PDB file of C-alpha atoms in Angstrom:
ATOM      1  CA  UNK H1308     125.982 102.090 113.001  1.00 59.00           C
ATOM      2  CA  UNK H1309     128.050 101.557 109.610  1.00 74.00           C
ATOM      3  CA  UNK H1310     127.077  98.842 107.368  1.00 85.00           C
ATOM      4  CA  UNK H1311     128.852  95.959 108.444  1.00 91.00           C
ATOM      5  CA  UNK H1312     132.272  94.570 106.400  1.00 92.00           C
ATOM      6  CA  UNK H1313     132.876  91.718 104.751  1.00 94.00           C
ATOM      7  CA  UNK H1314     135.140  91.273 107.645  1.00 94.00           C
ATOM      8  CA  UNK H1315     132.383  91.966 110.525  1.00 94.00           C
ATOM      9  CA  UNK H1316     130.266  88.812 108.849  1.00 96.00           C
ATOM     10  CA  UNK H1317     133.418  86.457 109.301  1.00 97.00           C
ATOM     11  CA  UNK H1318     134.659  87.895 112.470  1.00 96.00           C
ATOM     12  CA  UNK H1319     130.638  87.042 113.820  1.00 96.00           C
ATOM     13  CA  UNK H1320     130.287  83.715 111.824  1.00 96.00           C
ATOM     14  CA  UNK H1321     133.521  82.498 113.298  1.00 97.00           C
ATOM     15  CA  UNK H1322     132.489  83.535 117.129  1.00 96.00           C
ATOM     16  CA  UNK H1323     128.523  82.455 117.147  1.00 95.00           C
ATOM     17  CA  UNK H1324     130.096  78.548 115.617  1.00 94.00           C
ATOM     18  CA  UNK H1325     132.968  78.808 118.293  1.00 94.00           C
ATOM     19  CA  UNK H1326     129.686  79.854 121.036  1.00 94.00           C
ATOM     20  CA  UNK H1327     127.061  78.238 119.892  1.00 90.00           C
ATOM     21  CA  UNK H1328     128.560  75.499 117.524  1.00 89.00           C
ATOM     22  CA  UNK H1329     126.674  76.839 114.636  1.00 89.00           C
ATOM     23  CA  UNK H1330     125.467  80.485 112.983  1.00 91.00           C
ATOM     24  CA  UNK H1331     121.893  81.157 111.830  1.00 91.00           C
ATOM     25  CA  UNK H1332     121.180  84.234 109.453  1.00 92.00           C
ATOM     26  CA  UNK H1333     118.521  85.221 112.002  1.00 93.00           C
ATOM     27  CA  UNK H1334     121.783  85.027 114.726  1.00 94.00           C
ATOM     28  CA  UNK H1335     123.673  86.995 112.325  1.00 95.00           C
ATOM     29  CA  UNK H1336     121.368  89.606 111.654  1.00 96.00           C
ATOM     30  CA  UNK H1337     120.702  90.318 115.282  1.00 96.00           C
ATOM     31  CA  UNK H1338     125.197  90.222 116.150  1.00 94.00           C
ATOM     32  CA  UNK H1339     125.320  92.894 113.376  1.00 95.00           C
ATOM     33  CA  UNK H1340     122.144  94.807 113.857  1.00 94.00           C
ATOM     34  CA  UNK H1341     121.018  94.243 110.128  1.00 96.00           C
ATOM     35  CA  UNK H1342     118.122  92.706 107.867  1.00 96.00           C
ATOM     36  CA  UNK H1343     118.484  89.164 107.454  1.00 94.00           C
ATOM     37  CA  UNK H1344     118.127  89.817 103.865  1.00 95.00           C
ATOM     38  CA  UNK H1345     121.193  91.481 104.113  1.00 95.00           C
ATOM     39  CA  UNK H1346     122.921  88.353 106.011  1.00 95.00           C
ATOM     40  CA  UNK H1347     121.269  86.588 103.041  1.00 93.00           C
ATOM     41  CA  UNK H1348     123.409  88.561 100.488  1.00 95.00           C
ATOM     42  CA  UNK H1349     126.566  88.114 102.492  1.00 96.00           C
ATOM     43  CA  UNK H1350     126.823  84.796 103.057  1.00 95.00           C
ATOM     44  CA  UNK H1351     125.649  83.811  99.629  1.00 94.00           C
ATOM     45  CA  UNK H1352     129.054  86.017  98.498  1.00 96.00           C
ATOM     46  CA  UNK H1353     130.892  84.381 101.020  1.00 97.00           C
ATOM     47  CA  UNK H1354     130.216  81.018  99.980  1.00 95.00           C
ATOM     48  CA  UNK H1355     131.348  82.073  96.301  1.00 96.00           C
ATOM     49  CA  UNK H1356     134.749  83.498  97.765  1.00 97.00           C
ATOM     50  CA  UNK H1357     134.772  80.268  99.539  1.00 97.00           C
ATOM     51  CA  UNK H1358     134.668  81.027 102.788  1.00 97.00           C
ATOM     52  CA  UNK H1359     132.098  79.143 104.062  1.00 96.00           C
ATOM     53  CA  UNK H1360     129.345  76.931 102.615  1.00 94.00           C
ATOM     54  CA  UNK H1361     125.537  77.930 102.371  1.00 88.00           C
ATOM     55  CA  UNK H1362     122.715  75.915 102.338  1.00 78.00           C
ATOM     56  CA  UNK H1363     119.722  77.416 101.776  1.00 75.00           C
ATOM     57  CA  UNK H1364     117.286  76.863 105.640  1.00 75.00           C
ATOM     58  CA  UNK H1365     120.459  74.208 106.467  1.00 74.00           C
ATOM     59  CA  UNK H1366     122.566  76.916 107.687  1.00 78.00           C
ATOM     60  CA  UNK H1367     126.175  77.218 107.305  1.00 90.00           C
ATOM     61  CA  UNK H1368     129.573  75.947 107.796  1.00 91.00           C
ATOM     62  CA  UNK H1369     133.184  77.626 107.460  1.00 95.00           C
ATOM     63  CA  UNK H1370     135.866  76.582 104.963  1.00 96.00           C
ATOM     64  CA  UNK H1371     139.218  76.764 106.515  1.00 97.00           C
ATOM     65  CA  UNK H1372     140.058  79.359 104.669  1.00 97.00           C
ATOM     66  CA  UNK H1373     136.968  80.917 106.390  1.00 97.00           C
ATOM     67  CA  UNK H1374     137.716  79.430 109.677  1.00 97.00           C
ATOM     68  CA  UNK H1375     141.553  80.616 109.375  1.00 97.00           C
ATOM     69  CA  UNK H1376     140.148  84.205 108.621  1.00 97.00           C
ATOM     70  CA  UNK H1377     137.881  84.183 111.589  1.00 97.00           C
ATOM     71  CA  UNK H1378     140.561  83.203 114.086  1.00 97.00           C
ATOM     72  CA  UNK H1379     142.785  86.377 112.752  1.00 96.00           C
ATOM     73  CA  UNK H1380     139.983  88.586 113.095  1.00 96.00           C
ATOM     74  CA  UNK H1381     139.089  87.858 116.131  1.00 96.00           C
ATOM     75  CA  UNK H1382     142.282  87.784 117.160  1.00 96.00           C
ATOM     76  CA  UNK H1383     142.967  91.133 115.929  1.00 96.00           C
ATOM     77  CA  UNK H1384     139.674  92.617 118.020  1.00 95.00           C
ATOM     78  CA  UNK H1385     140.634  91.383 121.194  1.00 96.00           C
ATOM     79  CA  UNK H1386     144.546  92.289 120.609  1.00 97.00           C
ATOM     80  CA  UNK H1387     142.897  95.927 120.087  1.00 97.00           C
ATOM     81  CA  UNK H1388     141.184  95.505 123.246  1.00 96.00           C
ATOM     82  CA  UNK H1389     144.085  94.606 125.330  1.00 95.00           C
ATOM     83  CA  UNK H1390     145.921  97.544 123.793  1.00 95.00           C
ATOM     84  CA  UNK H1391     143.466  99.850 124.624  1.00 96.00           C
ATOM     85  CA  UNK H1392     143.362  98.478 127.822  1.00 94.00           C
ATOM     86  CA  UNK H1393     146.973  98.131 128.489  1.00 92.00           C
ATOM     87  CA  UNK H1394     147.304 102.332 127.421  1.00 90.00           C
ATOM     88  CA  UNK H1395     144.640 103.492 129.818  1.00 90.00           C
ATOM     89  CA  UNK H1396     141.663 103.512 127.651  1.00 93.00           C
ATOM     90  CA  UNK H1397     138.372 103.767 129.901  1.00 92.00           C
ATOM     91  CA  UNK H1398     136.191 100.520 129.791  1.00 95.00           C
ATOM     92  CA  UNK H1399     133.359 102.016 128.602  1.00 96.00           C
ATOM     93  CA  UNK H1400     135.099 103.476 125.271  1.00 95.00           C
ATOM     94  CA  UNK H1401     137.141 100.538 124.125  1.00 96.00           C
ATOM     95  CA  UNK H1402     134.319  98.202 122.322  1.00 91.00           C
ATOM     96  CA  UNK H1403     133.602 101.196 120.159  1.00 91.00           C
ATOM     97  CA  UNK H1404     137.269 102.544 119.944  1.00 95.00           C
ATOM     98  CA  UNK H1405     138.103  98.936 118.513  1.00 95.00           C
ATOM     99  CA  UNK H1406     135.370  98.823 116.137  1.00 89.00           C
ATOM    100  CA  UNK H1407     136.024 102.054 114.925  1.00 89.00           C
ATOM    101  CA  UNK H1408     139.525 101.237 114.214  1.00 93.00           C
ATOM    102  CA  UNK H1409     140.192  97.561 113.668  1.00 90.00           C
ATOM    103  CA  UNK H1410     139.580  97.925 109.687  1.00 87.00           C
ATOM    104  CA  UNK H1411     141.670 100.488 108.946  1.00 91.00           C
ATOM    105  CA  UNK H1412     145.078  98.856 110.796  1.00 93.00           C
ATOM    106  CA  UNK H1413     147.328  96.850 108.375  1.00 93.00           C
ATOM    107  CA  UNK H1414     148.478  93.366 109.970  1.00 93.00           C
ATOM    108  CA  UNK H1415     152.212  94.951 109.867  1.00 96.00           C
ATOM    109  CA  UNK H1416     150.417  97.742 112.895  1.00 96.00           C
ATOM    110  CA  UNK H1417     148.253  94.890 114.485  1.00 95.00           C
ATOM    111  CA  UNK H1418     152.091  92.735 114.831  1.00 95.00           C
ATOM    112  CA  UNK H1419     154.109  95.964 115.968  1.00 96.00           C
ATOM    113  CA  UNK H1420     150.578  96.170 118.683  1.00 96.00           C
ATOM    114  CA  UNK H1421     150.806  92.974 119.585  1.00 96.00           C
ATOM    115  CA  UNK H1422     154.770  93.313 119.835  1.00 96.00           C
ATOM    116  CA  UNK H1423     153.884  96.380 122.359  1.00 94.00           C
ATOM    117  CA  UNK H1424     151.320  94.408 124.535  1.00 94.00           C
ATOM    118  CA  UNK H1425     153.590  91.810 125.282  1.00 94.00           C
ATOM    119  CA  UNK H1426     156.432  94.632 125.815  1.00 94.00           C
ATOM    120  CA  UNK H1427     154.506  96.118 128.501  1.00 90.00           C
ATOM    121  CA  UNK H1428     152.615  92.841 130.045  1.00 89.00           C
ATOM    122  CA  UNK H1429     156.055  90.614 130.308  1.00 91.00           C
ATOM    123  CA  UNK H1430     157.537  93.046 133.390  1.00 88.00           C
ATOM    124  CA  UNK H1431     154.861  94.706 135.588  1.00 86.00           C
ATOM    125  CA  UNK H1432     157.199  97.653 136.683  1.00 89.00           C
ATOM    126  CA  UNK H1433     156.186  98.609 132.736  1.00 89.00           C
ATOM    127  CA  UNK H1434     152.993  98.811 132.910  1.00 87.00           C
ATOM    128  CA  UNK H1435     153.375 100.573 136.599  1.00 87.00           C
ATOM    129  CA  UNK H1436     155.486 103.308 135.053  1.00 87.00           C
ATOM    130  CA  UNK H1437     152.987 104.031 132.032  1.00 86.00           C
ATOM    131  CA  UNK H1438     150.596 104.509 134.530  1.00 85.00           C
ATOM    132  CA  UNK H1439     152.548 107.197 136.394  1.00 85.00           C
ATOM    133  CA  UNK H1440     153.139 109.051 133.244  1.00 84.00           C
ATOM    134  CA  UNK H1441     149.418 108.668 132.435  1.00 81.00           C
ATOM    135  CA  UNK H1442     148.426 110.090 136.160  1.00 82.00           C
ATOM    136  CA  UNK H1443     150.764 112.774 135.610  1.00 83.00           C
ATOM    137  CA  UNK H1444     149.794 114.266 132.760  1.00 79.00           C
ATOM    138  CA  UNK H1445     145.640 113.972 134.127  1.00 74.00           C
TER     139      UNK H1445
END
């Protein structure tokens, strides 16, 4: 697994508050798959870019300029998932499709993505037709 992105931490800090109503390094550590040492690192830089606050064994909180970041990055992973979803992408790809790609979209793709979700999703003979091209071409 890649070491995790500034982005990853928000995008995990945002959803274990929104779950669990607060984020623990160890929590952290165990989402991203890395040494709580690491976590330790991260957050300490995110509270300096001020995007959350860090209190040494108190835990931590979001700014809401953190909080604000979260929401759009979590938005962005499950837009990605719909996508995938909406194309044809088998279940059991899509987590790691997403992950692999989320990073490396600019918001202007992610809008035109999210314009071409709601394209196919508003009429249901759209989404009926992709899926006789798609069983066509299998």
């Amino acid at each position: 697994m890649p070491t995790p992105s500034m982005e990853d931490y928000i995008e995990q800090i945002y959803l274990l508050i929104e779950n669990k109503g607060y984020a623990r390094v160890s929590d952290i550590a165990e989402a991203l798959s890395v040494h709580p040492s690491s976590v330790t690192k991260m957050v300490q830089k995110l509270d300096k870019d001020d995007y959350l606050v860090y209190e040494k064994y108190r835990g931590l909180v979001l700014t809401p300029k953190g909080n604000k970041v979260g929401k759009r990055l979590v938005y962005r992973h499950e837009l990605l998932e719909q996508f995938l979803r909406v194309i044809g992408v088998k279940e059991e790809h899509i987590y790691e499709d997403v992950e692999g790609i989320e990073h490396h979209l600019s918001w202007d793709s992610i809008d035109r993505i999210g314009d071409l979700v709601q394209f196919f999703e508003e009429e249901e003979k759209r989404l009926e037709d992709l899926r006789d091209v798609q069983n066509r071409n299998e």
